[in-house]
Amino acid sequence: MAVLAGLAAAEAGFRTPESLVRNVYAHYGKGAPDFSRGLPRDEATAQKFFDPNLRSAWLAPRTEPYDFMVQSPTWKLGPVAVSILRKQFDKTYVTASFDNAGHSVTLNFILVQGRDGWMITDVESPHDSLRMFLEQFRN
């Protein structure tokens, strides 16, 4: 029984910081409808991707002018390059760079390792952060 509980916990999160970021962008492709509409705003997704402090902001009702994760209301992404920028204390900074319909985008994901794996604590663009963005457009 304990082995099964351990396996369920291991499957709940992401094993590496890079895999978490790659899985975010798996939701911005062309293909299966569930993986073509951007990162979902449901409870299961919030629990899987975000630390407890960011989950409620991700789920809160809001009207936003664009999708923060691709810095645009629409997307046609080129290859996504993911690399660890630095590790600092309990946080790991991962850079994601890609082309979105001819515009170069670079975001820095700030990740922490929880008991269920890696989670997003914030995402920084050159001008904003995901936390500030979500708060700004909250209904």
mmCIF file of C-alpha atoms in Angstrom:
data_model
loop_
_atom_site.group_PDB
_atom_site.id
_atom_site.type_symbol
_atom_site.label_atom_id
_atom_site.label_comp_id
_atom_site.label_asym_id
_atom_site.label_seq_id
_atom_site.Cartn_x
_atom_site.Cartn_y
_atom_site.Cartn_z
ATOM 1 C CA MET A 1 0.000 0.000 0.000
ATOM 2 C CA ALA A 2 2.808 2.454 0.882
ATOM 3 C CA VAL A 3 4.483 1.720 -2.456
ATOM 4 C CA LEU A 4 1.327 2.661 -4.359
ATOM 5 C CA ALA A 5 0.982 5.899 -2.382
ATOM 6 C CA GLY A 6 4.607 6.740 -3.206
ATOM 7 C CA LEU A 7 4.031 6.085 -6.902
ATOM 8 C CA ALA A 8 0.940 8.306 -6.944
ATOM 9 C CA ALA A 9 2.905 11.159 -5.347
ATOM 10 C CA ALA A 10 5.734 10.767 -7.860
ATOM 11 C CA GLU A 11 3.295 10.957 -10.764
ATOM 12 C CA ALA A 12 1.561 14.056 -9.363
ATOM 13 C CA GLY A 13 4.388 16.505 -10.071
ATOM 14 C CA PHE A 14 7.296 16.990 -12.406
ATOM 15 C CA ARG A 15 10.644 15.324 -11.790
ATOM 16 C CA THR A 16 12.801 18.049 -13.332
ATOM 17 C CA PRO A 17 12.431 21.814 -13.726
ATOM 18 C CA GLU A 18 12.837 21.491 -17.490
ATOM 19 C CA SER A 19 10.041 18.909 -17.780
ATOM 20 C CA LEU A 20 7.635 21.237 -15.974
ATOM 21 C CA VAL A 21 8.304 24.086 -18.426
ATOM 22 C CA ARG A 22 8.086 21.773 -21.455
ATOM 23 C CA ASN A 23 4.737 20.514 -20.177
ATOM 24 C CA VAL A 24 3.426 24.087 -19.926
ATOM 25 C CA TYR A 25 4.148 24.616 -23.624
ATOM 26 C CA ALA A 26 2.714 21.230 -24.599
ATOM 27 C CA HIS A 27 -0.662 22.991 -24.191
ATOM 28 C CA TYR A 28 0.135 25.523 -26.939
ATOM 29 C CA GLY A 29 0.492 23.266 -29.958
ATOM 30 C CA LYS A 30 -1.648 22.163 -32.821
ATOM 31 C CA GLY A 31 -3.185 18.779 -32.335
ATOM 32 C CA ALA A 32 -5.451 17.282 -29.730
ATOM 33 C CA PRO A 33 -8.052 19.853 -28.600
ATOM 34 C CA ASP A 34 -7.085 19.396 -24.933
ATOM 35 C CA PHE A 35 -3.526 20.456 -25.795
ATOM 36 C CA SER A 36 -4.217 23.354 -28.161
ATOM 37 C CA ARG A 37 -6.091 25.891 -26.030
ATOM 38 C CA GLY A 38 -3.322 27.061 -23.719
ATOM 39 C CA LEU A 39 -2.684 26.031 -20.143
ATOM 40 C CA PRO A 40 -6.094 25.162 -18.613
ATOM 41 C CA ARG A 41 -7.560 27.231 -15.768
ATOM 42 C CA ASP A 42 -8.929 24.271 -13.806
ATOM 43 C CA GLU A 43 -8.183 22.940 -10.321
ATOM 44 C CA ALA A 44 -6.269 19.875 -11.533
ATOM 45 C CA THR A 45 -3.935 21.977 -13.680
ATOM 46 C CA ALA A 46 -3.430 24.555 -10.940
ATOM 47 C CA GLN A 47 -2.475 21.816 -8.454
ATOM 48 C CA LYS A 48 -0.114 20.142 -10.891
ATOM 49 C CA PHE A 49 1.732 23.252 -12.126
ATOM 50 C CA PHE A 50 1.583 25.959 -9.436
ATOM 51 C CA ASP A 51 2.677 26.294 -5.845
ATOM 52 C CA PRO A 52 -0.120 26.903 -3.313
ATOM 53 C CA ASN A 53 0.443 30.677 -3.268
ATOM 54 C CA LEU A 54 -0.059 31.016 -7.036
ATOM 55 C CA ARG A 55 -2.923 28.513 -7.465
ATOM 56 C CA SER A 56 -5.704 30.793 -6.265
ATOM 57 C CA ALA A 57 -4.507 33.619 -8.528
ATOM 58 C CA TRP A 58 -4.422 31.215 -11.511
ATOM 59 C CA LEU A 59 -7.999 30.084 -10.803
ATOM 60 C CA ALA A 60 -9.496 33.517 -9.977
ATOM 61 C CA PRO A 61 -11.935 35.000 -12.508
ATOM 62 C CA ARG A 62 -10.359 37.676 -14.669
ATOM 63 C CA THR A 63 -10.396 39.339 -18.052
ATOM 64 C CA GLU A 64 -6.922 39.468 -19.480
ATOM 65 C CA PRO A 65 -5.844 40.977 -22.792
ATOM 66 C CA TYR A 66 -3.474 38.117 -23.660
ATOM 67 C CA ASP A 67 -2.118 34.767 -22.479
ATOM 68 C CA PHE A 68 0.888 35.536 -20.286
ATOM 69 C CA MET A 69 2.633 32.231 -21.074
ATOM 70 C CA VAL A 70 2.961 33.164 -24.762
ATOM 71 C CA GLN A 71 2.726 36.964 -24.381
ATOM 72 C CA SER A 72 -0.083 37.160 -26.943
ATOM 73 C CA PRO A 73 -3.836 36.471 -27.316
ATOM 74 C CA THR A 74 -3.012 33.924 -30.063
ATOM 75 C CA TRP A 75 -0.090 31.671 -30.761
ATOM 76 C CA LYS A 76 1.830 29.836 -33.406
ATOM 77 C CA LEU A 77 4.921 28.736 -31.543
ATOM 78 C CA GLY A 78 8.238 27.688 -32.983
ATOM 79 C CA PRO A 79 10.498 25.308 -31.067
ATOM 80 C CA VAL A 80 10.726 26.067 -27.349
ATOM 81 C CA ALA A 81 14.265 26.157 -25.923
ATOM 82 C CA VAL A 82 14.384 25.398 -22.199
ATOM 83 C CA SER A 83 17.455 25.766 -19.999
ATOM 84 C CA ILE A 84 18.328 26.238 -16.350
ATOM 85 C CA LEU A 85 19.490 29.804 -15.816
ATOM 86 C CA ARG A 86 20.553 29.416 -12.182
ATOM 87 C CA LYS A 87 19.853 27.682 -8.897
ATOM 88 C CA GLN A 88 19.571 29.976 -5.919
ATOM 89 C CA PHE A 89 18.730 28.711 -2.435
ATOM 90 C CA ASP A 90 15.399 26.844 -2.756
ATOM 91 C CA LYS A 91 14.533 28.230 -6.216
ATOM 92 C CA THR A 92 15.549 27.215 -9.705
ATOM 93 C CA TYR A 93 15.266 29.715 -12.558
ATOM 94 C CA VAL A 94 14.463 28.213 -15.943
ATOM 95 C CA THR A 95 14.464 30.209 -19.170
ATOM 96 C CA ALA A 96 12.029 29.394 -21.974
ATOM 97 C CA SER A 97 12.679 31.035 -25.352
ATOM 98 C CA PHE A 98 10.591 30.654 -28.479
ATOM 99 C CA ASP A 99 9.194 32.408 -31.504
ATOM 100 C CA ASN A 100 5.474 33.232 -31.433
ATOM 101 C CA ALA A 101 4.190 34.190 -34.886
ATOM 102 C CA GLY A 102 7.390 36.071 -35.708
ATOM 103 C CA HIS A 103 7.945 37.634 -32.275
ATOM 104 C CA SER A 104 10.789 36.461 -30.046
ATOM 105 C CA VAL A 105 9.642 35.636 -26.496
ATOM 106 C CA THR A 106 11.790 34.856 -23.455
ATOM 107 C CA LEU A 107 10.294 34.085 -20.047
ATOM 108 C CA ASN A 108 12.002 33.101 -16.802
ATOM 109 C CA PHE A 109 10.160 30.526 -14.744
ATOM 110 C CA ILE A 110 10.872 30.562 -11.011
ATOM 111 C CA LEU A 111 10.387 27.030 -9.710
ATOM 112 C CA VAL A 112 10.423 25.380 -6.308
ATOM 113 C CA GLN A 113 10.534 21.709 -5.458
ATOM 114 C CA GLY A 114 7.597 20.577 -3.362
ATOM 115 C CA ARG A 115 6.852 17.157 -1.954
ATOM 116 C CA ASP A 116 5.042 16.229 -5.183
ATOM 117 C CA GLY A 117 7.704 17.556 -7.570
ATOM 118 C CA TRP A 118 8.587 20.867 -9.207
ATOM 119 C CA MET A 119 6.063 23.733 -9.245
ATOM 120 C CA ILE A 120 5.883 27.273 -10.598
ATOM 121 C CA THR A 121 6.104 30.023 -7.993
ATOM 122 C CA ASP A 122 6.233 32.835 -10.601
ATOM 123 C CA VAL A 123 7.087 33.608 -14.227
ATOM 124 C CA GLU A 124 8.907 36.771 -15.259
ATOM 125 C CA SER A 125 8.726 38.579 -18.577
ATOM 126 C CA PRO A 126 10.954 41.592 -19.333
ATOM 127 C CA HIS A 127 8.138 43.891 -18.146
ATOM 128 C CA ASP A 128 5.964 41.961 -15.711
ATOM 129 C CA SER A 129 5.503 38.816 -13.656
ATOM 130 C CA LEU A 130 2.705 36.272 -13.789
ATOM 131 C CA ARG A 131 1.667 37.143 -10.213
ATOM 132 C CA MET A 132 1.355 40.857 -11.002
ATOM 133 C CA PHE A 133 -0.369 40.151 -14.310
ATOM 134 C CA LEU A 134 -3.005 37.894 -12.730
ATOM 135 C CA GLU A 135 -3.651 40.397 -9.945
ATOM 136 C CA GLN A 136 -3.911 43.325 -12.359
ATOM 137 C CA PHE A 137 -6.638 41.701 -14.465
ATOM 138 C CA ARG A 138 -8.553 40.053 -11.622
ATOM 139 C CA ASN A 139 -12.333 40.672 -11.818
#
